[in-house]
């Protein structure tokens, strides 16, 4: 299994002989406004793509955790071939249909299968209280295939019982977390911050954690450097990979 961080939560995954594009956000740097009510007026994305967009336009399939524009943007909807198989959470199909995509699978209670790979949906909590409710439904996904590590893509979630359940159920070899401590002016973080990553690492010492979703959108206040500093202070920095945009990570089955 090989994973490339493109930018933010956008990933290129090579798994079981199949390539997946995950949560593509292909907008050019600073073409989008700042996230509303975020106390940061920088325009998004904060950084450019690490390479030309053409490198990521021909996967075997696309996997989208939810429809927030930092995970599925207009640039991706326009650029990607409309006949690509696309996997998403229940309820998001119509949005993809309206963008012209024709092969859409909503992953519901039972697993989807694609080229020998099983895809299971997991729940998440995109914040707490009223803000969490307003953020809407989000999903993670677990991928499994013969001879490959079990991969858990947690999606936009904080540390919560849903994440614990996914870890307990699947015992993933690798877990990708959306860190960055995204938040608004009022309320708690809506994605994992330093403490959440620490809690996950100590709860599931068997899984290799990869932390992404940092330094690209204006309301993600925990930087890579801040996360490294926190993990180092807790003596668990060696348990978490924090890739830069464009970096590759490779994993073998344990």
PDB file of C-alpha atoms in Angstrom:
ATOM      1  CA  UNK A   1       0.000   0.000   0.000  1.00  0.00           C
ATOM      2  CA  UNK A   2       1.266   3.437  -0.959  1.00  0.00           C
ATOM      3  CA  UNK A   3      -0.324   6.741   0.004  1.00  0.00           C
ATOM      4  CA  UNK A   4       0.504  10.183  -1.338  1.00  0.00           C
ATOM      5  CA  UNK A   5      -0.728  13.277   0.472  1.00  0.00           C
ATOM      6  CA  UNK A   6      -1.743  15.663  -2.278  1.00  0.00           C
ATOM      7  CA  UNK A   7      -2.929  18.540  -0.083  1.00  0.00           C
ATOM      8  CA  UNK A   8      -5.176  18.912   2.966  1.00  0.00           C
ATOM      9  CA  UNK A   9      -7.313  15.704   2.977  1.00  0.00           C
ATOM     10  CA  UNK A  10      -6.750  14.882  -0.701  1.00  0.00           C
ATOM     11  CA  UNK A  11      -4.935  11.563  -1.060  1.00  0.00           C
ATOM     12  CA  UNK A  12      -3.748   9.278  -3.833  1.00  0.00           C
ATOM     13  CA  UNK A  13      -3.930   5.665  -2.698  1.00  0.00           C
ATOM     14  CA  UNK A  14      -2.391   2.626  -4.389  1.00  0.00           C
ATOM     15  CA  UNK A  15      -4.043  -0.408  -2.825  1.00  0.00           C
ATOM     16  CA  UNK A  16      -4.462  -3.998  -3.980  1.00  0.00           C
ATOM     17  CA  UNK A  17      -3.459  -3.123  -7.529  1.00  0.00           C
ATOM     18  CA  UNK A  18      -6.053  -0.328  -7.642  1.00  0.00           C
ATOM     19  CA  UNK A  19      -5.684   3.449  -7.435  1.00  0.00           C
ATOM     20  CA  UNK A  20      -8.073   5.648  -5.466  1.00  0.00           C
ATOM     21  CA  UNK A  21      -8.366   9.419  -5.379  1.00  0.00           C
ATOM     22  CA  UNK A  22      -9.722  10.440  -1.978  1.00  0.00           C
ATOM     23  CA  UNK A  23     -11.452  13.733  -1.101  1.00  0.00           C
ATOM     24  CA  UNK A  24     -10.125  15.746  -4.043  1.00  0.00           C
ATOM     25  CA  UNK A  25      -9.836  19.501  -3.570  1.00  0.00           C
ATOM     26  CA  UNK A  26      -8.209  20.853  -6.720  1.00  0.00           C
ATOM     27  CA  UNK A  27      -8.858  24.614  -6.436  1.00  0.00           C
ATOM     28  CA  UNK A  28      -5.950  26.906  -7.206  1.00  0.00           C
ATOM     29  CA  UNK A  29      -4.344  28.735  -4.318  1.00  0.00           C
ATOM     30  CA  UNK A  30      -6.463  31.575  -2.834  1.00  0.00           C
ATOM     31  CA  UNK A  31      -9.344  31.354  -5.329  1.00  0.00           C
ATOM     32  CA  UNK A  32     -11.891  30.646  -2.573  1.00  0.00           C
ATOM     33  CA  UNK A  33     -12.935  32.934   0.299  1.00  0.00           C
ATOM     34  CA  UNK A  34     -11.934  32.291   3.909  1.00  0.00           C
ATOM     35  CA  UNK A  35     -14.118  29.928   5.915  1.00  0.00           C
ATOM     36  CA  UNK A  36     -16.893  32.032   7.450  1.00  0.00           C
ATOM     37  CA  UNK A  37     -16.649  32.856  11.160  1.00  0.00           C
ATOM     38  CA  UNK A  38     -13.082  31.569  11.451  1.00  0.00           C
ATOM     39  CA  UNK A  39     -11.218  34.701  12.669  1.00  0.00           C
ATOM     40  CA  UNK A  40      -8.710  34.309   9.833  1.00  0.00           C
ATOM     41  CA  UNK A  41      -9.132  36.274   6.621  1.00  0.00           C
ATOM     42  CA  UNK A  42      -6.690  34.326   4.470  1.00  0.00           C
ATOM     43  CA  UNK A  43      -8.215  32.993   1.256  1.00  0.00           C
ATOM     44  CA  UNK A  44      -8.325  29.277   0.524  1.00  0.00           C
ATOM     45  CA  UNK A  45      -6.553  27.082  -0.258  1.00  0.00           C
ATOM     46  CA  UNK A  46      -3.571  28.595   1.534  1.00  0.00           C
ATOM     47  CA  UNK A  47      -1.064  26.693  -0.616  1.00  0.00           C
ATOM     48  CA  UNK A  48      -0.952  25.454  -4.224  1.00  0.00           C
ATOM     49  CA  UNK A  49      -1.126  21.847  -5.333  1.00  0.00           C
ATOM     50  CA  UNK A  50       2.331  20.217  -5.142  1.00  0.00           C
ATOM     51  CA  UNK A  51       2.210  19.221  -8.805  1.00  0.00           C
ATOM     52  CA  UNK A  52       0.061  19.617 -11.907  1.00  0.00           C
ATOM     53  CA  UNK A  53      -3.538  18.491 -11.488  1.00  0.00           C
ATOM     54  CA  UNK A  54      -3.228  16.063 -14.427  1.00  0.00           C
ATOM     55  CA  UNK A  55      -1.242  13.686 -12.207  1.00  0.00           C
ATOM     56  CA  UNK A  56      -4.394  12.806 -10.244  1.00  0.00           C
ATOM     57  CA  UNK A  57      -7.154  12.765 -12.858  1.00  0.00           C
ATOM     58  CA  UNK A  58      -7.063   9.082 -13.871  1.00  0.00           C
ATOM     59  CA  UNK A  59      -7.541   6.915 -10.763  1.00  0.00           C
ATOM     60  CA  UNK A  60      -9.464   3.663 -10.943  1.00  0.00           C
ATOM     61  CA  UNK A  61     -12.011   5.113  -8.516  1.00  0.00           C
ATOM     62  CA  UNK A  62     -12.813   8.157  -6.392  1.00  0.00           C
ATOM     63  CA  UNK A  63     -13.735   8.010  -2.698  1.00  0.00           C
ATOM     64  CA  UNK A  64     -15.410  11.048  -1.071  1.00  0.00           C
ATOM     65  CA  UNK A  65     -16.033  11.089   2.684  1.00  0.00           C
ATOM     66  CA  UNK A  66     -18.508  14.006   2.585  1.00  0.00           C
ATOM     67  CA  UNK A  67     -19.404  17.033   0.498  1.00  0.00           C
ATOM     68  CA  UNK A  68     -17.799  19.937   2.354  1.00  0.00           C
ATOM     69  CA  UNK A  69     -15.889  21.971  -0.251  1.00  0.00           C
ATOM     70  CA  UNK A  70     -12.472  21.285   1.275  1.00  0.00           C
ATOM     71  CA  UNK A  71     -13.098  17.598   0.466  1.00  0.00           C
ATOM     72  CA  UNK A  72     -14.970  17.860  -2.827  1.00  0.00           C
ATOM     73  CA  UNK A  73     -14.749  21.149  -4.692  1.00  0.00           C
ATOM     74  CA  UNK A  74     -15.986  22.512  -7.985  1.00  0.00           C
ATOM     75  CA  UNK A  75     -12.540  22.234  -9.531  1.00  0.00           C
ATOM     76  CA  UNK A  76     -12.502  18.475  -8.882  1.00  0.00           C
ATOM     77  CA  UNK A  77     -16.077  18.054 -10.107  1.00  0.00           C
ATOM     78  CA  UNK A  78     -15.189  19.787 -13.374  1.00  0.00           C
ATOM     79  CA  UNK A  79     -11.807  18.151 -13.980  1.00  0.00           C
ATOM     80  CA  UNK A  80     -12.468  14.494 -13.188  1.00  0.00           C
ATOM     81  CA  UNK A  81     -13.814  12.175 -15.907  1.00  0.00           C
ATOM     82  CA  UNK A  82     -17.519  11.654 -15.317  1.00  0.00           C
ATOM     83  CA  UNK A  83     -17.408   7.896 -15.951  1.00  0.00           C
ATOM     84  CA  UNK A  84     -15.083   7.221 -13.003  1.00  0.00           C
ATOM     85  CA  UNK A  85     -16.523   4.889 -10.338  1.00  0.00           C
ATOM     86  CA  UNK A  86     -17.251   7.050  -7.314  1.00  0.00           C
ATOM     87  CA  UNK A  87     -17.904   5.863  -3.741  1.00  0.00           C
ATOM     88  CA  UNK A  88     -19.604   8.098  -1.189  1.00  0.00           C
ATOM     89  CA  UNK A  89     -21.760   8.120   1.917  1.00  0.00           C
ATOM     90  CA  UNK A  90     -25.512   7.582   1.837  1.00  0.00           C
ATOM     91  CA  UNK A  91     -27.407  10.704   0.820  1.00  0.00           C
ATOM     92  CA  UNK A  92     -24.692  12.291  -1.345  1.00  0.00           C
ATOM     93  CA  UNK A  93     -25.535  10.578  -4.641  1.00  0.00           C
ATOM     94  CA  UNK A  94     -27.714  13.361  -6.077  1.00  0.00           C
ATOM     95  CA  UNK A  95     -24.945  15.925  -5.739  1.00  0.00           C
ATOM     96  CA  UNK A  96     -22.600  13.791  -7.841  1.00  0.00           C
ATOM     97  CA  UNK A  97     -25.321  13.082 -10.377  1.00  0.00           C
ATOM     98  CA  UNK A  98     -25.899  16.809 -10.741  1.00  0.00           C
ATOM     99  CA  UNK A  99     -22.193  17.186 -11.548  1.00  0.00           C
ATOM    100  CA  UNK A 100     -22.499  14.611 -14.339  1.00  0.00           C
ATOM    101  CA  UNK A 101     -21.016  11.520 -12.682  1.00  0.00           C
ATOM    102  CA  UNK A 102     -22.625   8.259 -13.742  1.00  0.00           C
ATOM    103  CA  UNK A 103     -21.117   5.424 -11.658  1.00  0.00           C
ATOM    104  CA  UNK A 104     -21.932   6.274  -8.053  1.00  0.00           C
ATOM    105  CA  UNK A 105     -22.062   3.818  -5.156  1.00  0.00           C
ATOM    106  CA  UNK A 106     -23.397   4.943  -1.795  1.00  0.00           C
ATOM    107  CA  UNK A 107     -21.682   2.820   0.865  1.00  0.00           C
ATOM    108  CA  UNK A 108     -24.371   2.021   3.416  1.00  0.00           C
ATOM    109  CA  UNK A 109     -24.656  -0.621   6.146  1.00  0.00           C
ATOM    110  CA  UNK A 110     -23.089  -3.385   4.068  1.00  0.00           C
ATOM    111  CA  UNK A 111     -19.685  -3.234   2.442  1.00  0.00           C
ATOM    112  CA  UNK A 112     -19.128  -2.225  -1.141  1.00  0.00           C
ATOM    113  CA  UNK A 113     -16.707  -4.263  -3.239  1.00  0.00           C
ATOM    114  CA  UNK A 114     -14.446  -2.971  -5.984  1.00  0.00           C
ATOM    115  CA  UNK A 115     -11.769  -4.946  -7.806  1.00  0.00           C
ATOM    116  CA  UNK A 116     -11.305  -7.341  -4.887  1.00  0.00           C
ATOM    117  CA  UNK A 117     -11.305  -4.577  -2.253  1.00  0.00           C
ATOM    118  CA  UNK A 118     -14.001  -4.280   0.408  1.00  0.00           C
ATOM    119  CA  UNK A 119     -15.020  -0.760   1.443  1.00  0.00           C
ATOM    120  CA  UNK A 120     -16.804  -0.333   4.756  1.00  0.00           C
ATOM    121  CA  UNK A 121     -18.320   2.952   5.932  1.00  0.00           C
ATOM    122  CA  UNK A 122     -17.715   4.206   9.491  1.00  0.00           C
ATOM    123  CA  UNK A 123     -19.378   6.968  11.483  1.00  0.00           C
ATOM    124  CA  UNK A 124     -17.763  10.123  12.809  1.00  0.00           C
ATOM    125  CA  UNK A 125     -18.548  13.244  14.794  1.00  0.00           C
ATOM    126  CA  UNK A 126     -17.709  16.512  13.017  1.00  0.00           C
ATOM    127  CA  UNK A 127     -17.634  18.615  16.170  1.00  0.00           C
ATOM    128  CA  UNK A 128     -19.680  18.844  19.348  1.00  0.00           C
ATOM    129  CA  UNK A 129     -23.075  20.246  20.320  1.00  0.00           C
ATOM    130  CA  UNK A 130     -25.002  22.490  17.965  1.00  0.00           C
ATOM    131  CA  UNK A 131     -21.968  23.088  15.739  1.00  0.00           C
ATOM    132  CA  UNK A 132     -21.487  19.345  15.321  1.00  0.00           C
ATOM    133  CA  UNK A 133     -25.136  18.967  14.317  1.00  0.00           C
ATOM    134  CA  UNK A 134     -24.900  21.811  11.814  1.00  0.00           C
ATOM    135  CA  UNK A 135     -21.784  20.301  10.219  1.00  0.00           C
ATOM    136  CA  UNK A 136     -23.942  17.377   9.123  1.00  0.00           C
ATOM    137  CA  UNK A 137     -23.263  13.750   8.372  1.00  0.00           C
ATOM    138  CA  UNK A 138     -19.682  12.664   7.764  1.00  0.00           C
ATOM    139  CA  UNK A 139     -18.096   9.299   7.135  1.00  0.00           C
ATOM    140  CA  UNK A 140     -14.874   7.405   7.317  1.00  0.00           C
ATOM    141  CA  UNK A 141     -14.007   4.314   5.293  1.00  0.00           C
ATOM    142  CA  UNK A 142     -12.127   1.083   5.975  1.00  0.00           C
ATOM    143  CA  UNK A 143     -10.434  -0.688   3.069  1.00  0.00           C
ATOM    144  CA  UNK A 144      -9.438  -4.336   3.168  1.00  0.00           C
ATOM    145  CA  UNK A 145      -7.941  -6.651   0.542  1.00  0.00           C
ATOM    146  CA  UNK A 146      -6.005  -9.885   0.426  1.00  0.00           C
ATOM    147  CA  UNK A 147      -2.329  -9.247   1.113  1.00  0.00           C
ATOM    148  CA  UNK A 148      -2.847  -5.569   1.994  1.00  0.00           C
ATOM    149  CA  UNK A 149      -2.819  -3.755   5.345  1.00  0.00           C
ATOM    150  CA  UNK A 150      -6.237  -2.787   6.686  1.00  0.00           C
ATOM    151  CA  UNK A 151      -6.615   0.957   6.137  1.00  0.00           C
ATOM    152  CA  UNK A 152      -8.935   3.204   8.155  1.00  0.00           C
ATOM    153  CA  UNK A 153      -9.592   6.659   6.710  1.00  0.00           C
ATOM    154  CA  UNK A 154     -11.262   8.351   9.671  1.00  0.00           C
ATOM    155  CA  UNK A 155     -12.493  11.435   7.788  1.00  0.00           C
ATOM    156  CA  UNK A 156     -13.601  14.702   9.372  1.00  0.00           C
ATOM    157  CA  UNK A 157     -14.163  13.627  12.948  1.00  0.00           C
ATOM    158  CA  UNK A 158     -12.978  14.414  16.429  1.00  0.00           C
ATOM    159  CA  UNK A 159     -11.865  11.699  18.841  1.00  0.00           C
ATOM    160  CA  UNK A 160     -15.135  10.052  19.881  1.00  0.00           C
ATOM    161  CA  UNK A 161     -16.888   6.743  20.458  1.00  0.00           C
ATOM    162  CA  UNK A 162     -17.458   6.299  16.704  1.00  0.00           C
ATOM    163  CA  UNK A 163     -13.705   6.309  16.125  1.00  0.00           C
ATOM    164  CA  UNK A 164     -13.142   3.936  19.039  1.00  0.00           C
ATOM    165  CA  UNK A 165     -15.755   1.573  17.588  1.00  0.00           C
ATOM    166  CA  UNK A 166     -14.049   1.575  14.179  1.00  0.00           C
ATOM    167  CA  UNK A 167     -10.674   0.894  15.745  1.00  0.00           C
ATOM    168  CA  UNK A 168     -12.055  -1.898  17.932  1.00  0.00           C
ATOM    169  CA  UNK A 169     -13.958  -3.497  15.039  1.00  0.00           C
ATOM    170  CA  UNK A 170     -11.308  -3.441  12.316  1.00  0.00           C
ATOM    171  CA  UNK A 171      -7.977  -3.193  14.175  1.00  0.00           C
ATOM    172  CA  UNK A 172      -6.511  -1.245  11.241  1.00  0.00           C
ATOM    173  CA  UNK A 173      -2.828  -1.487  10.442  1.00  0.00           C
ATOM    174  CA  UNK A 174      -2.888   2.150   9.311  1.00  0.00           C
ATOM    175  CA  UNK A 175      -5.198   5.000  10.341  1.00  0.00           C
ATOM    176  CA  UNK A 176      -5.358   8.310   8.492  1.00  0.00           C
ATOM    177  CA  UNK A 177      -6.683  11.149  10.647  1.00  0.00           C
ATOM    178  CA  UNK A 178      -7.771  14.625   9.632  1.00  0.00           C
ATOM    179  CA  UNK A 179      -5.952  16.764  12.156  1.00  0.00           C
ATOM    180  CA  UNK A 180      -5.506  20.534  12.101  1.00  0.00           C
ATOM    181  CA  UNK A 181      -7.943  21.307  14.909  1.00  0.00           C
ATOM    182  CA  UNK A 182     -10.351  23.047  12.531  1.00  0.00           C
ATOM    183  CA  UNK A 183     -12.669  25.388  14.425  1.00  0.00           C
ATOM    184  CA  UNK A 184     -14.788  28.499  14.290  1.00  0.00           C
ATOM    185  CA  UNK A 185     -14.660  31.583  16.508  1.00  0.00           C
ATOM    186  CA  UNK A 186     -17.074  29.910  18.925  1.00  0.00           C
ATOM    187  CA  UNK A 187     -17.070  26.266  19.930  1.00  0.00           C
ATOM    188  CA  UNK A 188     -14.730  23.310  20.120  1.00  0.00           C
ATOM    189  CA  UNK A 189     -12.608  21.838  17.354  1.00  0.00           C
ATOM    190  CA  UNK A 190     -14.478  20.065  14.545  1.00  0.00           C
ATOM    191  CA  UNK A 191     -11.545  17.887  13.479  1.00  0.00           C
ATOM    192  CA  UNK A 192      -8.834  16.258  15.556  1.00  0.00           C
ATOM    193  CA  UNK A 193      -6.404  18.505  17.402  1.00  0.00           C
ATOM    194  CA  UNK A 194      -3.200  17.576  19.226  1.00  0.00           C
ATOM    195  CA  UNK A 195      -5.047  16.061  22.192  1.00  0.00           C
ATOM    196  CA  UNK A 196      -7.312  13.984  19.958  1.00  0.00           C
ATOM    197  CA  UNK A 197      -4.362  12.555  18.031  1.00  0.00           C
ATOM    198  CA  UNK A 198      -2.673  11.753  21.350  1.00  0.00           C
ATOM    199  CA  UNK A 199      -5.815   9.963  22.568  1.00  0.00           C
ATOM    200  CA  UNK A 200      -6.039   7.879  19.397  1.00  0.00           C
ATOM    201  CA  UNK A 201      -2.385   6.888  19.454  1.00  0.00           C
ATOM    202  CA  UNK A 202      -2.522   5.795  23.096  1.00  0.00           C
ATOM    203  CA  UNK A 203      -5.868   3.994  22.647  1.00  0.00           C
ATOM    204  CA  UNK A 204      -4.744   2.007  19.593  1.00  0.00           C
ATOM    205  CA  UNK A 205      -0.977   1.412  19.838  1.00  0.00           C
ATOM    206  CA  UNK A 206      -1.160  -1.244  17.103  1.00  0.00           C
ATOM    207  CA  UNK A 207      -2.091   1.186  14.311  1.00  0.00           C
ATOM    208  CA  UNK A 208       0.324   3.415  12.386  1.00  0.00           C
ATOM    209  CA  UNK A 209      -1.209   6.886  12.371  1.00  0.00           C
ATOM    210  CA  UNK A 210      -0.861   9.291   9.449  1.00  0.00           C
ATOM    211  CA  UNK A 211      -1.973  12.866  10.199  1.00  0.00           C
ATOM    212  CA  UNK A 212      -3.112  15.106   7.333  1.00  0.00           C
ATOM    213  CA  UNK A 213      -5.556  18.043   6.890  1.00  0.00           C
ATOM    214  CA  UNK A 214      -3.128  20.786   8.030  1.00  0.00           C
ATOM    215  CA  UNK A 215      -1.645  24.030   6.703  1.00  0.00           C
ATOM    216  CA  UNK A 216      -4.038  24.359   3.751  1.00  0.00           C
ATOM    217  CA  UNK A 217      -7.380  25.804   4.957  1.00  0.00           C
ATOM    218  CA  UNK A 218      -7.682  28.943   7.065  1.00  0.00           C
ATOM    219  CA  UNK A 219      -9.760  27.535   9.939  1.00  0.00           C
ATOM    220  CA  UNK A 220      -7.335  24.655  10.657  1.00  0.00           C
ATOM    221  CA  UNK A 221      -5.335  26.232  13.475  1.00  0.00           C
ATOM    222  CA  UNK A 222      -3.037  23.339  14.451  1.00  0.00           C
ATOM    223  CA  UNK A 223      -0.052  23.321  12.125  1.00  0.00           C
ATOM    224  CA  UNK A 224       2.187  20.391  11.311  1.00  0.00           C
ATOM    225  CA  UNK A 225       4.930  21.939  13.410  1.00  0.00           C
ATOM    226  CA  UNK A 226       2.621  22.392  16.397  1.00  0.00           C
ATOM    227  CA  UNK A 227       1.433  18.795  16.131  1.00  0.00           C
ATOM    228  CA  UNK A 228       5.015  17.534  15.949  1.00  0.00           C
ATOM    229  CA  UNK A 229       5.947  19.595  19.012  1.00  0.00           C
ATOM    230  CA  UNK A 230       3.006  18.240  21.004  1.00  0.00           C
ATOM    231  CA  UNK A 231       3.622  14.626  20.034  1.00  0.00           C
ATOM    232  CA  UNK A 232       7.308  14.968  20.776  1.00  0.00           C
ATOM    233  CA  UNK A 233       6.537  16.375  24.243  1.00  0.00           C
ATOM    234  CA  UNK A 234       4.399  13.277  24.866  1.00  0.00           C
ATOM    235  CA  UNK A 235       7.147  11.006  23.496  1.00  0.00           C
ATOM    236  CA  UNK A 236       4.972   9.540  20.728  1.00  0.00           C
ATOM    237  CA  UNK A 237       6.233  11.440  17.688  1.00  0.00           C
ATOM    238  CA  UNK A 238       7.636   8.186  16.278  1.00  0.00           C
ATOM    239  CA  UNK A 239       4.093   6.775  16.208  1.00  0.00           C
ATOM    240  CA  UNK A 240       2.673   9.390  13.836  1.00  0.00           C
ATOM    241  CA  UNK A 241       3.673  10.183  10.261  1.00  0.00           C
ATOM    242  CA  UNK A 242       3.036  13.831   9.340  1.00  0.00           C
ATOM    243  CA  UNK A 243       3.653  14.099   5.586  1.00  0.00           C
ATOM    244  CA  UNK A 244       4.208  17.295   3.651  1.00  0.00           C
ATOM    245  CA  UNK A 245       2.173  17.974   0.517  1.00  0.00           C
ATOM    246  CA  UNK A 246       3.335  15.614  -2.230  1.00  0.00           C
ATOM    247  CA  UNK A 247       4.996  13.137   0.163  1.00  0.00           C
ATOM    248  CA  UNK A 248       4.535   9.375  -0.177  1.00  0.00           C
ATOM    249  CA  UNK A 249       4.121   6.812   2.605  1.00  0.00           C
ATOM    250  CA  UNK A 250       4.446   3.063   2.031  1.00  0.00           C
ATOM    251  CA  UNK A 251       3.150   0.257   4.251  1.00  0.00           C
ATOM    252  CA  UNK A 252       3.321  -3.523   4.201  1.00  0.00           C
ATOM    253  CA  UNK A 253       0.854  -5.837   5.879  1.00  0.00           C
ATOM    254  CA  UNK A 254       1.928  -6.710   9.425  1.00  0.00           C
TER     255      UNK A 254
END
